[in-house]
Tab-separated table of C-alpha atoms in Angstrom:
chain	number	residue	atom	x	y	z
A	1	MET	CA	-70.996	110.101	-3.918
A	2	ARG	CA	-68.028	112.237	-2.872
A	3	LYS	CA	-64.505	111.178	-3.751
A	4	ILE	CA	-61.681	111.052	-1.242
A	5	ASN	CA	-58.296	111.089	-2.950
A	6	ASN	CA	-56.181	109.771	-0.113
A	7	ALA	CA	-57.166	108.092	3.166
A	8	TRP	CA	-54.821	106.948	5.909
A	9	ILE	CA	-55.557	104.161	8.385
A	10	ILE	CA	-53.295	104.356	11.447
A	11	ASP	CA	-53.796	101.146	13.423
A	12	ASP	CA	-51.571	98.256	14.507
A	13	ASP	CA	-54.322	95.614	14.115
A	14	LYS	CA	-53.557	93.983	10.753
A	15	ILE	CA	-56.908	92.180	10.583
A	16	LEU	CA	-58.819	95.396	11.223
A	17	THR	CA	-56.785	97.363	8.678
A	18	TYR	CA	-57.374	94.624	6.092
A	19	VAL	CA	-61.133	94.613	6.765
A	20	LEU	CA	-61.327	98.432	6.744
A	21	GLN	CA	-59.397	98.559	3.479
A	22	ARG	CA	-61.831	96.060	1.926
A	23	ILE	CA	-64.883	97.973	3.181
A	24	MET	CA	-63.454	101.273	1.968
A	25	GLY	CA	-62.749	99.676	-1.418
A	26	SER	CA	-66.354	98.477	-1.646
A	27	VAL	CA	-67.657	101.999	-0.986
A	28	ASP	CA	-65.809	103.088	-4.167
A	29	SER	CA	-65.100	106.609	-2.904
A	30	PHE	CA	-61.400	106.243	-2.149
A	31	ASP	CA	-58.671	106.598	-4.761
A	32	LYS	CA	-55.791	105.679	-2.445
A	33	ILE	CA	-55.640	104.084	1.019
A	34	GLU	CA	-52.397	104.046	2.994
A	35	ILE	CA	-51.819	101.949	6.123
A	36	PHE	CA	-49.531	102.873	9.028
A	37	GLN	CA	-48.864	100.499	11.939
A	38	ASN	CA	-48.385	103.266	14.515
A	39	GLY	CA	-48.465	107.016	14.933
A	40	LYS	CA	-44.693	107.376	14.484
A	41	GLU	CA	-44.815	105.865	10.980
A	42	ALA	CA	-47.622	108.233	10.038
A	43	ILE	CA	-45.935	111.343	11.520
A	44	ASN	CA	-42.673	110.459	9.760
A	45	HIS	CA	-44.511	110.096	6.441
A	46	LEU	CA	-46.471	113.288	7.072
A	47	SER	CA	-43.252	115.238	7.585
A	48	VAL	CA	-42.036	113.980	4.178
A	49	VAL	CA	-45.228	114.804	2.229
A	50	LYS	CA	-46.449	117.913	4.086
A	51	LYS	CA	-45.357	120.292	1.312
A	52	ASP	CA	-47.306	118.367	-1.345
A	53	PRO	CA	-51.076	118.793	-0.831
A	54	ASP	CA	-51.825	115.959	-3.276
A	55	SER	CA	-49.848	113.517	-1.102
A	56	LEU	CA	-51.504	114.584	2.130
A	57	PRO	CA	-54.472	112.554	3.350
A	58	ASP	CA	-57.987	113.890	3.038
A	59	LEU	CA	-59.172	111.537	5.765
A	60	ILE	CA	-57.398	109.817	8.677
A	61	ILE	CA	-58.805	106.895	10.650
A	62	LEU	CA	-56.799	106.708	13.882
A	63	ASP	CA	-56.624	104.101	16.632
A	64	ILE	CA	-55.543	105.313	20.077
A	65	ASN	CA	-53.979	102.136	21.506
A	66	MET	CA	-50.833	101.314	19.517
A	67	PRO	CA	-47.187	100.576	20.259
A	68	VAL	CA	-44.296	102.988	19.527
A	69	MET	CA	-46.524	106.103	19.281
A	70	ASP	CA	-50.166	105.858	20.305
A	71	GLY	CA	-53.052	107.882	18.899
A	72	TRP	CA	-52.858	110.565	21.586
A	73	GLN	CA	-49.150	111.112	20.947
A	74	PHE	CA	-49.870	111.213	17.207
A	75	LEU	CA	-52.552	113.873	17.749
A	76	ASP	CA	-50.189	115.955	19.895
A	77	GLU	CA	-47.584	115.918	17.104
A	78	PHE	CA	-50.167	116.286	14.317
A	79	GLU	CA	-51.589	119.467	15.831
A	80	LYS	CA	-48.097	121.037	15.933
A	81	ILE	CA	-47.635	120.635	12.171
A	82	HIS	CA	-48.908	123.510	10.059
A	83	LEU	CA	-50.609	122.133	6.958
A	84	ASP	CA	-52.180	124.067	4.112
A	85	LYS	CA	-54.915	121.470	3.848
A	86	LYS	CA	-57.823	120.549	6.096
A	87	ILE	CA	-57.678	116.871	7.017
A	88	THR	CA	-60.733	115.097	8.406
A	89	LEU	CA	-59.735	112.825	11.293
A	90	TYR	CA	-61.751	110.127	13.035
A	91	ILE	CA	-60.656	108.223	16.109
A	92	VAL	CA	-61.762	104.609	15.776
A	93	SER	CA	-61.123	102.671	18.972
A	94	SER	CA	-62.421	99.800	21.039
A	95	SER	CA	-62.246	102.081	24.095
A	96	ILE	CA	-65.581	102.808	25.741
A	97	ASP	CA	-63.878	104.835	28.492
A	98	ILE	CA	-65.658	108.184	28.851
A	99	GLN	CA	-62.285	109.800	29.642
A	100	ASP	CA	-61.022	108.827	26.169
A	101	HIS	CA	-64.130	110.310	24.553
A	102	ASN	CA	-63.764	113.531	26.564
A	103	LYS	CA	-60.042	113.742	25.781
A	104	ALA	CA	-60.795	113.382	22.049
A	105	LYS	CA	-63.111	116.405	22.224
A	106	LYS	CA	-60.164	118.552	23.326
A	107	TYR	CA	-58.438	118.073	19.966
A	108	LYS	CA	-59.707	120.509	17.358
A	109	THR	CA	-58.608	118.155	14.565
A	110	VAL	CA	-60.833	115.240	15.667
A	111	SER	CA	-64.162	115.046	13.815
A	112	ASP	CA	-65.631	112.143	15.783
A	113	PHE	CA	-64.870	109.169	18.039
A	114	LEU	CA	-66.255	105.866	16.751
A	115	ILE	CA	-66.299	102.543	18.577
A	116	LYS	CA	-64.837	99.459	16.859
A	117	PRO	CA	-65.869	97.537	14.966
A	118	ILE	CA	-66.997	99.919	12.272
A	119	GLY	CA	-68.675	98.821	9.090
A	120	LYS	CA	-69.738	100.019	5.691
A	121	LYS	CA	-72.459	102.277	7.116
A	122	GLN	CA	-69.945	104.270	9.217
A	123	ILE	CA	-67.535	104.520	6.273
A	124	GLU	CA	-70.365	105.788	4.060
A	125	GLN	CA	-71.243	108.360	6.743
A	126	MET	CA	-67.596	109.514	6.831
A	127	VAL	CA	-67.650	109.975	3.067
A	128	ALA	CA	-71.019	111.757	3.154
A	129	SER	CA	-69.858	114.226	5.807
A	130	TYR	CA	-66.451	114.798	4.182
A	131	GLN	CA	-65.912	118.376	3.036
A	132	HIS	CA	-62.823	119.532	1.214
């Protein structure tokens, strides 16, 4: 199975991030998993590590409904940052609104939009489709 050096979970739901971290650990394909409570935390960290490809995430799991900076605002900022590394990004949200799904398609950095809750099967599919 493929290895993902660094994965980021950007979501304010502490129970979900705990469960996702456990599932990702059980898949045994992730060396490091970092958790951010909102998009602002993640953007701030990204601006610190952007010059070091080893510190950048290979995979981002992003919620869209968060306080401080939501997923859409994160994506707007994320797409402005020039990175020398391709990062695979999945939106994982409880939103079933077709407008959210259509909006996600407008971002070139978004690989897919998955509906919560996600389980081991979806994580395994993310790993299987990951290309560095």
